[in-house]
Short mmCIF file of C-alpha atoms and ligand atoms in Angstrom, two decimals:
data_model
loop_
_atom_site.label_atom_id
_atom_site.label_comp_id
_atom_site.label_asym_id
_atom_site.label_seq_id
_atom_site.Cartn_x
_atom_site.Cartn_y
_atom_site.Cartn_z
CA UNK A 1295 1.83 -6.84 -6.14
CA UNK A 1296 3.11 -5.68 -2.58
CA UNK A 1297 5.47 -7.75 -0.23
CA UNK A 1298 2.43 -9.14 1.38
CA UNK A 1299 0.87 -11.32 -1.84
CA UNK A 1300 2.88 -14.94 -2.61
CA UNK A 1301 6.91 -14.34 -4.48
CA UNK A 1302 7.20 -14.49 -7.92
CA UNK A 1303 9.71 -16.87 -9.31
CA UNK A 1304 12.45 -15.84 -11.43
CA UNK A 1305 14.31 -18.18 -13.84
CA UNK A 1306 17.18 -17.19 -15.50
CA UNK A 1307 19.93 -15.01 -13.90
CA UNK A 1308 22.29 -14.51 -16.58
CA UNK A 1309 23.38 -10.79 -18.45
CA UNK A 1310 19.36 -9.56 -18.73
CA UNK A 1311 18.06 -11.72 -15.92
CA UNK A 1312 19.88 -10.58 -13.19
CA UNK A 1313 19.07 -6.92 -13.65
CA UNK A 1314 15.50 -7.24 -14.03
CA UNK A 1315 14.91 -9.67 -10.89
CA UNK A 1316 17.08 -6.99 -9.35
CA UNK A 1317 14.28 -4.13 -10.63
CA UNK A 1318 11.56 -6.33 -9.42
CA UNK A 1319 13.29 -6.21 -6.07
CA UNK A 1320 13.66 -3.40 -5.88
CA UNK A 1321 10.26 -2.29 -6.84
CA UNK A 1322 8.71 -4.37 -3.80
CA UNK A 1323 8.17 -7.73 -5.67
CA UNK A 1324 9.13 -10.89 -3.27
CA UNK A 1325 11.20 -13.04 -5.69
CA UNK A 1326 11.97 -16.55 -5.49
CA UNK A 1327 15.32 -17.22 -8.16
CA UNK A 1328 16.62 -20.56 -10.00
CA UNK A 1329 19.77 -20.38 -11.91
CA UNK A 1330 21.69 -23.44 -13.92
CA UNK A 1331 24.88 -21.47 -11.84
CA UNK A 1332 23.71 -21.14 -8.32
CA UNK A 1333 26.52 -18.69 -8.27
CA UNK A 1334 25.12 -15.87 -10.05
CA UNK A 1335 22.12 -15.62 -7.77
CA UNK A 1336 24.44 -14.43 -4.96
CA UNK A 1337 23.90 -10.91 -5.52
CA UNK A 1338 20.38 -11.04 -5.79
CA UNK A 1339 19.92 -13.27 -2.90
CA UNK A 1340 22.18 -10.69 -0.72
CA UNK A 1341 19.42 -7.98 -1.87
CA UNK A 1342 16.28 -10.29 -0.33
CA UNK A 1343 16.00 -12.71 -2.84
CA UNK A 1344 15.41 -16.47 -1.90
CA UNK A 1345 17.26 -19.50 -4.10
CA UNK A 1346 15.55 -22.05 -5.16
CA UNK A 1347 17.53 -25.80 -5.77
CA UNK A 1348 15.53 -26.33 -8.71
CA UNK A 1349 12.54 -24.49 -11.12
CA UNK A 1350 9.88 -26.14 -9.03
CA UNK A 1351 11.08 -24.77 -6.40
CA UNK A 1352 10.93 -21.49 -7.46
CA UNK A 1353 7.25 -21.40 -7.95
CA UNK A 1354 4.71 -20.99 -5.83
CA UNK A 1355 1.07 -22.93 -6.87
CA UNK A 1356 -1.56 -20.60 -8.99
CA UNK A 1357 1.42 -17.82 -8.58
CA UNK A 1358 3.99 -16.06 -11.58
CA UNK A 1359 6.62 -17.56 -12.89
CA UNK A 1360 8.84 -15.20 -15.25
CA UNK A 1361 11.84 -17.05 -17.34
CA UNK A 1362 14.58 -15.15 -19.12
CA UNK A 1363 16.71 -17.77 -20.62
CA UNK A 1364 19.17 -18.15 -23.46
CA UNK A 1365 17.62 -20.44 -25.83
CA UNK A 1366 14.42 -23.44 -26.39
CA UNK A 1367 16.66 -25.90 -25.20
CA UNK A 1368 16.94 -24.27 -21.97
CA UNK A 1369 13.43 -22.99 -21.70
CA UNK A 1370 12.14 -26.97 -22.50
CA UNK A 1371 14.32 -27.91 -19.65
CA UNK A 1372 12.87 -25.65 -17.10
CA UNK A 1373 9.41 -26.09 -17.85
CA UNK A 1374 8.90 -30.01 -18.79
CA UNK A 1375 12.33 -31.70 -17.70
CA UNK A 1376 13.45 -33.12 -14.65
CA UNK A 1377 12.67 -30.49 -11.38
CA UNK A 1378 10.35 -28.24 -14.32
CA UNK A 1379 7.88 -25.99 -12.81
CA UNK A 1380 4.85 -26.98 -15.11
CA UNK A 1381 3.26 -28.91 -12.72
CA UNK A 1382 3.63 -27.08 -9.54
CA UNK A 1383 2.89 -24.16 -11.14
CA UNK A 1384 -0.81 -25.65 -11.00
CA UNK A 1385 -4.06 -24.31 -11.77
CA UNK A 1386 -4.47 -20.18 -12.55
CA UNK A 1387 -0.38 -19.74 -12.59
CA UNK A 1388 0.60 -17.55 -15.35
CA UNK A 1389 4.07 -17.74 -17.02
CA UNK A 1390 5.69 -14.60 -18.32
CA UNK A 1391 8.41 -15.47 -20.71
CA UNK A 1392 10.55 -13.34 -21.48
CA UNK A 1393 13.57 -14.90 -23.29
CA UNK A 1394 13.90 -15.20 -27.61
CA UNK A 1395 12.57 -18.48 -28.67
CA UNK A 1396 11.11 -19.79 -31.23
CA UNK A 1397 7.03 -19.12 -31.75
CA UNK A 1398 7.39 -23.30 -32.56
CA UNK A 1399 7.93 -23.85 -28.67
CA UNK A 1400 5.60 -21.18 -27.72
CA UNK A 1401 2.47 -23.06 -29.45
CA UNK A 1402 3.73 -26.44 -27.83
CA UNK A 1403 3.69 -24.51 -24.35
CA UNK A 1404 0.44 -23.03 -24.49
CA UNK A 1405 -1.05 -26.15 -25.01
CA UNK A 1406 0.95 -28.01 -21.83
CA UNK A 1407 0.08 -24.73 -19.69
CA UNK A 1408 -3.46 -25.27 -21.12
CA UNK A 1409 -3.77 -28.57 -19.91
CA UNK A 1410 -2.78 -27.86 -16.38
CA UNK A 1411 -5.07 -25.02 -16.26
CA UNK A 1412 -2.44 -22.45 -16.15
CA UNK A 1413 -1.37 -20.12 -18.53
CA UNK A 1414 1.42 -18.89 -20.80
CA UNK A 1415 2.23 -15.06 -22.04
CA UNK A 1416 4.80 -14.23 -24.00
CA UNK A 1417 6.81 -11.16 -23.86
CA UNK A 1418 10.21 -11.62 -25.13
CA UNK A 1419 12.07 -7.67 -25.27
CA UNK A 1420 14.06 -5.26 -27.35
CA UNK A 1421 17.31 -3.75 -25.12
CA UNK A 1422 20.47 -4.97 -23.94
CA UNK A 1423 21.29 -5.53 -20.17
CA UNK A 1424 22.15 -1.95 -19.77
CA UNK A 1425 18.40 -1.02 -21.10
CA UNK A 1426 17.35 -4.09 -18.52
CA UNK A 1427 19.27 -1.94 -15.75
CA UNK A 1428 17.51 1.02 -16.55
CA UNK A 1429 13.99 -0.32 -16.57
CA UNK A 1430 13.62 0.73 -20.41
CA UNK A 1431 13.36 -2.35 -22.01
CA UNK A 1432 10.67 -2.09 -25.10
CA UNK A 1433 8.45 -5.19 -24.23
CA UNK A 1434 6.45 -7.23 -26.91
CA UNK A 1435 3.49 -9.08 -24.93
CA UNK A 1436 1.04 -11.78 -26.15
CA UNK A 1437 -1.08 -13.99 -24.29
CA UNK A 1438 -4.83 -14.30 -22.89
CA UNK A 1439 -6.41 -11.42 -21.78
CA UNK A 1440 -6.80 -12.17 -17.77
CA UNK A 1441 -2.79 -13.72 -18.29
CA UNK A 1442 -1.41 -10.60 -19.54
CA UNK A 1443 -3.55 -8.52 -17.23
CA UNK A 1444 -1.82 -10.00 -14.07
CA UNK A 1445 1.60 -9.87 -16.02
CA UNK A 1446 0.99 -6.24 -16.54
CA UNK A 1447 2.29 -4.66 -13.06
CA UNK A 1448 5.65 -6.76 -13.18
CA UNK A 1449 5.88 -6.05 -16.87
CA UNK A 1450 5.55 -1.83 -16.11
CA UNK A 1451 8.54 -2.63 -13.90
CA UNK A 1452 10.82 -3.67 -16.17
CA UNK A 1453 10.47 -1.76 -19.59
CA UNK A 1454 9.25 1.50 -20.65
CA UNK A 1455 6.95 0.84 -23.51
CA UNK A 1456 4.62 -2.34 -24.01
CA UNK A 1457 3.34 -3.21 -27.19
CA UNK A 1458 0.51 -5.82 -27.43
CA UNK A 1459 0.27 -8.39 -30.13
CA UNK A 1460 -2.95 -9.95 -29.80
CA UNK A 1461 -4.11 -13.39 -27.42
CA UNK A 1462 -1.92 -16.18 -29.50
CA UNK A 1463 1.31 -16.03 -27.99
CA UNK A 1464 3.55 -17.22 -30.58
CA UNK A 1465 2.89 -13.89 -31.94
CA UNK A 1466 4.92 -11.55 -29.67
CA UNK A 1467 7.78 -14.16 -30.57
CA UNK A 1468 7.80 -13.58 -34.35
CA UNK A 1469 7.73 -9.81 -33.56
CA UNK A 1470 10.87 -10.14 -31.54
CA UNK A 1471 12.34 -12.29 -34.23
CA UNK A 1472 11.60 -9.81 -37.15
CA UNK A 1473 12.35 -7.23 -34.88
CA UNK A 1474 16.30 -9.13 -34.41
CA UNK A 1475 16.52 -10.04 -38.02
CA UNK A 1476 16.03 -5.94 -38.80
CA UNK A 1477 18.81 -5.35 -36.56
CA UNK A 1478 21.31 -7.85 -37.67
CA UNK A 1479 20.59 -6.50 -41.00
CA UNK A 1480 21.68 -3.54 -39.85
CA UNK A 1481 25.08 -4.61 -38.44
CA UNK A 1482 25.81 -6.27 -41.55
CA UNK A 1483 25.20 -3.28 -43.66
CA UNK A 1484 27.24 -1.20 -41.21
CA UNK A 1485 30.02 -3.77 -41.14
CA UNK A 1486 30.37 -3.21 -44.95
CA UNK A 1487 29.94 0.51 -45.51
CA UNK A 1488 32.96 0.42 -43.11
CA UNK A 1489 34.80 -1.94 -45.10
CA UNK A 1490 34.17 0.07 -48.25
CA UNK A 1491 34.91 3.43 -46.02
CA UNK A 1492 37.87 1.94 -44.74
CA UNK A 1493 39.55 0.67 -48.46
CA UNK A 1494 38.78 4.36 -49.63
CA UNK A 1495 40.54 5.76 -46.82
CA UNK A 1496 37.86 7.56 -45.38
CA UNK A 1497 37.29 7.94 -41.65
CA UNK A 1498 34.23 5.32 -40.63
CA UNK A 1499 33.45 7.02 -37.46
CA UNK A 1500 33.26 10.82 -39.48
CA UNK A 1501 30.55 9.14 -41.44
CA UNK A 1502 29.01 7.00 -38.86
CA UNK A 1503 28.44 10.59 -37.19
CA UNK A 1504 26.58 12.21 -40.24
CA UNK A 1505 24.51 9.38 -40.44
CA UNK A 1506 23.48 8.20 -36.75
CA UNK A 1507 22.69 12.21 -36.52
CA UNK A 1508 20.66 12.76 -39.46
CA UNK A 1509 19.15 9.99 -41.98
CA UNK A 1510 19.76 6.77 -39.27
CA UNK A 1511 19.38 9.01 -36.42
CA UNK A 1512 18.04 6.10 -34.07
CA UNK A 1513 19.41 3.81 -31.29
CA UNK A 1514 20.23 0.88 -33.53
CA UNK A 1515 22.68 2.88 -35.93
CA UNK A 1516 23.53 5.17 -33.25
CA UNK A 1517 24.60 2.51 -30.79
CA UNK A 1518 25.93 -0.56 -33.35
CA UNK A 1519 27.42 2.08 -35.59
CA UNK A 1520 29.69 3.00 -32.52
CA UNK A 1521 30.80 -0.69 -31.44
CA UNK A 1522 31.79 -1.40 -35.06
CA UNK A 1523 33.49 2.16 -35.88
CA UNK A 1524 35.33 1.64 -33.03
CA UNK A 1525 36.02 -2.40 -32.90
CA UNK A 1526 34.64 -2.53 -29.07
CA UNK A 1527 32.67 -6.04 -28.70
CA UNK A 1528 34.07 -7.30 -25.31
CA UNK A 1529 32.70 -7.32 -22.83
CA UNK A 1530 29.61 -8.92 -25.09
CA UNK A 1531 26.10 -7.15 -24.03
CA UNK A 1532 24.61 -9.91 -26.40
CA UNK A 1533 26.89 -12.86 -26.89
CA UNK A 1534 27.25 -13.99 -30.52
CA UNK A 1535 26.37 -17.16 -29.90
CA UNK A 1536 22.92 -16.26 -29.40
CA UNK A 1537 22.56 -14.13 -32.40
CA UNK A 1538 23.20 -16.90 -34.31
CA UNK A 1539 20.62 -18.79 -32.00
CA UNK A 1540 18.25 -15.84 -33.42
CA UNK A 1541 19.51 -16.01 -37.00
CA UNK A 1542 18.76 -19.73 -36.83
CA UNK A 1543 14.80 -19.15 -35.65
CA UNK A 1544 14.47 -16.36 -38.15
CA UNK A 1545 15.03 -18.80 -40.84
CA UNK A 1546 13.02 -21.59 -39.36
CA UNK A 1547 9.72 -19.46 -38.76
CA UNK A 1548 10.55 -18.19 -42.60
CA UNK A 1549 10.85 -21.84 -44.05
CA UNK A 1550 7.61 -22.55 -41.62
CA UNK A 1551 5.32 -20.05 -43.30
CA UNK A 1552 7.08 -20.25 -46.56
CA UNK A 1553 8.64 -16.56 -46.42
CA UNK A 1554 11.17 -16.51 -48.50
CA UNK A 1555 13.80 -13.98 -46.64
CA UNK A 1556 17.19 -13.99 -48.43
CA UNK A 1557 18.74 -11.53 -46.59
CA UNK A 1558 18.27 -13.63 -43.40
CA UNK A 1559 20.20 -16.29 -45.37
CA UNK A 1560 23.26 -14.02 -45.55
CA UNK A 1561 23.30 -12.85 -42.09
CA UNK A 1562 23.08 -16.47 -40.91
CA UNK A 1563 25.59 -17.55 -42.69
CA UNK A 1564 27.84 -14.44 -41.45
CA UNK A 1565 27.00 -15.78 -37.69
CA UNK A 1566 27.93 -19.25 -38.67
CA UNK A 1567 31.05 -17.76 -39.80
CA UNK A 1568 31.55 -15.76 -36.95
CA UNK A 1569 30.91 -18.76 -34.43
CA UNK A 1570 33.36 -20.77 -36.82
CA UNK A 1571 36.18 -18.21 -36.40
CA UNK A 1572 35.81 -18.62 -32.59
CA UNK A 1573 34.22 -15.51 -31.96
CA UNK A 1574 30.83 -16.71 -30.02
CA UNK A 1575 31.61 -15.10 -26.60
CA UNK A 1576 31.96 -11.92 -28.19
CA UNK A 1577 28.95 -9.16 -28.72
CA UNK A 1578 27.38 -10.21 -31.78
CA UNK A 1579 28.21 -6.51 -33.38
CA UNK A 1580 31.52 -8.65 -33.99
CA UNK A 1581 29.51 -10.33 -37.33
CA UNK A 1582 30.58 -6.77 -38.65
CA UNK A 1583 34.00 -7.73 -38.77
CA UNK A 1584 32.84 -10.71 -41.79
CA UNK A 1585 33.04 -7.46 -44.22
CA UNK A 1586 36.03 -6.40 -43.35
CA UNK A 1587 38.11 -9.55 -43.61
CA UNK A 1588 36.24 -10.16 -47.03
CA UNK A 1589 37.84 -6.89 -48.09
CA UNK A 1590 41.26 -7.81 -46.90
CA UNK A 1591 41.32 -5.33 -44.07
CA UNK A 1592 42.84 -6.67 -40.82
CA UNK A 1593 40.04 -7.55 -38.65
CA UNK A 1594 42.54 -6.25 -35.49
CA UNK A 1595 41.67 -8.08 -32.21
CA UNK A 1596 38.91 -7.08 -30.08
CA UNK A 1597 39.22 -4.58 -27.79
CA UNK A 1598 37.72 -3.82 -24.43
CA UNK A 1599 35.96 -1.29 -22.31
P1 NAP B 1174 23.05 -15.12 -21.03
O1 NAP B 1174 23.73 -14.03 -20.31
O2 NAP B 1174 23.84 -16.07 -21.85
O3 NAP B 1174 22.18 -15.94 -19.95
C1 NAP B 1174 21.50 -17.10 -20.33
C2 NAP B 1174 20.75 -17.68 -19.16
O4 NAP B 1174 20.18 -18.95 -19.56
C3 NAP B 1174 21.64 -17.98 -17.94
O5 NAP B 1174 20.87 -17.82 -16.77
C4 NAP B 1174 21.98 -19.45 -18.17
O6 NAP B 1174 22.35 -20.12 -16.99
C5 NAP B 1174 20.65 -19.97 -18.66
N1 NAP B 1174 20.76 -21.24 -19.36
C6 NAP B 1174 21.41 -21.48 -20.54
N2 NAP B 1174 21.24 -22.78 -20.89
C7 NAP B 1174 20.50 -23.35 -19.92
C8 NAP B 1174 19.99 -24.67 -19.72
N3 NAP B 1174 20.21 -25.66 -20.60
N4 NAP B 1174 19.24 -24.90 -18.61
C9 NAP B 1174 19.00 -23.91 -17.72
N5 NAP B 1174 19.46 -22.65 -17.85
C10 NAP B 1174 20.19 -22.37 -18.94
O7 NAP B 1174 21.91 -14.56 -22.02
P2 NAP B 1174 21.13 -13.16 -21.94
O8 NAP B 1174 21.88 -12.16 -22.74
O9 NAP B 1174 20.73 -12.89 -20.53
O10 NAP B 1174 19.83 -13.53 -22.82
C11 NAP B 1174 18.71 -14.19 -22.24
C12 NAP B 1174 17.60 -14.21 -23.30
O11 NAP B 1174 17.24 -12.86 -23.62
C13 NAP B 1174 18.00 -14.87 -24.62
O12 NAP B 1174 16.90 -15.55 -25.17
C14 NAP B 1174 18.38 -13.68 -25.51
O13 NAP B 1174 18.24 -13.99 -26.87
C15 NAP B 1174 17.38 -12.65 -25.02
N6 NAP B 1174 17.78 -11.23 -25.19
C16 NAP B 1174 19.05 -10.82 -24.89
C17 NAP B 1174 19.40 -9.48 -25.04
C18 NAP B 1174 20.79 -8.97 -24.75
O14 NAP B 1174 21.14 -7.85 -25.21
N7 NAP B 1174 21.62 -9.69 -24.02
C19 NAP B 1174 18.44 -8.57 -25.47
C20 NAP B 1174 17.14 -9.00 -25.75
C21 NAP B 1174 16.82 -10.35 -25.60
P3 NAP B 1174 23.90 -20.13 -16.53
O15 NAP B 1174 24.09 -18.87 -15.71
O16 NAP B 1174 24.03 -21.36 -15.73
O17 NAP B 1174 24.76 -20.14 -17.78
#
């Protein structure tokens, strides 16, 4: 889409949002933004951007609409509350959305785009805001064929692989929840074969090198083995909080489709924990520290970049 065709609105300006409106900017897209905080549309607005008072306003009829927000709640509220885009987004517009909700929400939205003759794609994504930055976010897409096809171009802007799940949206969204539950998995185990490296007096991070180079040698050991070895989750790149948001839809989409997953129903409970012990602003590699208080190892406070 050039600078000539209608803006695209952009929903949701927070620690993924902002740098991919910024990379649609930047890559000649017109944007139109809406953010609960007016506040952190500033910088976007000082590179062309235009700000919108409410999600309506953001959206131009029969145009794009992408959202990139934290939860359903917030989603729900946008689309169908007061000042939602639904209706203005009329007749042949397509919404891309992009944030982690639950494939529950996604089947109820497809329906309300459906009746307004407009349509829905999902494509929530795999990265954290510094992947969003670098325009190599791994995108998960879902949605009707002619949808997707004019989500494609803005979608090539912001990640560097897309994977495509089929025409029934909902889909994409259970991908990026198995997708989460895998890697909170994987902070838990890490979390404890710290603990256990730690009470034998062993150097984590010496082992957290042989591993993240040779049997795990891939980002998510390689990255979360880092932030636990070395205790570093502030600033958050994904807040707690909404890691236990995730844990939470794992284990509703498993109790939907009768999947038992017990190792879901540990992690969840170490986020509950985690939120619990005050410690929902922080990354969510922070669950990790669960282990080592179970072993009687000083958790130590956070510390920062
Ligand atoms: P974030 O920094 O907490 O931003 C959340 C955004 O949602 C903000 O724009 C916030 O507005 C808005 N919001 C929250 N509640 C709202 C409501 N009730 N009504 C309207 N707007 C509301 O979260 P994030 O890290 O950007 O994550 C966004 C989505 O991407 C989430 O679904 C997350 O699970 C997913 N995700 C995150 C990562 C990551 O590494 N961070 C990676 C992959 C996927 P305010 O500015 O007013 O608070």
């Amino acid at each position: 889409m050039s600078r000539g065709e209608p803006p695209v609105g952009f929903i949701g300006l927070g620690s993924m949002g902002a740098p991919m409106a910024a990379n649609l900017l930047a890559a000649g897209f017109r944007l139109r933004v809406w953010n609960r905080t007016p506040g952190r549309a500033e910088p976007l607005v000082a590179q062309g951007a235009v700000l919108a008072t409410d999600p309506a306003g953001a959206v131009e009829p029969g145009g794009i609409v992408v959202t990139m927000l934290a939860d359903d709640r917030a989603l729900e509220e946008v689309t169908l509350g007061a000042g939602g885009f639904l209706e203005r987004l009329g007749a042949d517009g397509v919404h891309i959305s992009m944030s982690t909700v639950s494939p529950a929400l996604a089947r109820r939205l497809v329906e309300r785009h459906r009746e307004r003759g407009n349509l829905y794609v999902a494509a929530p994504v795999f990265g954290r805001p510094e992947m969003a930055a670098a325009r190599k976010l791994v995108i998960c897409v879902a949605g009707e064929e002619p949808a997707k096809a004019r989500a494609r171009p803005l979608l090539e802007v912001l990640g560097q692989d897309i994977f495509d799940f089929g025409q029934e949206a909902p889909a994409a969204h259970v991908v990026k929840l198995a997708g989460n539950f895998l890697i909170a998995s994987a902070i838990e185990a890490l979390g404890e074969a710290a603990a256990l490296l730690r009470k034998s007096a062993v150097d984590p991070a010496a082992f957290m090198n042989l591993m993240s180079t040779t049997l795990f040698a891939c980002p998510v050991y390689q990255n979360y083995g880092r932030i636990v070895t070395e205790g570093r989750y502030a600033p958050a790149g994904f807040r707690l909080a909404l890691g236990l948001k995730d844990a939470e839809l794992v284990g509703q989409a498993a109790s939907g489709s009768v999947t038992p997953m017990p190792f879901a129903d540990l992690v969840r409970q170490r986020f509950l924990a985690a939120v619990a012990k005050g410690r929902s602003d922080l990354d969510w590699a922070a669950v990790a520290l669960g282990a080592a208080e179970d072993a009687g190892l000083p958790a130590g406070a956070p510390r920062k970049e």
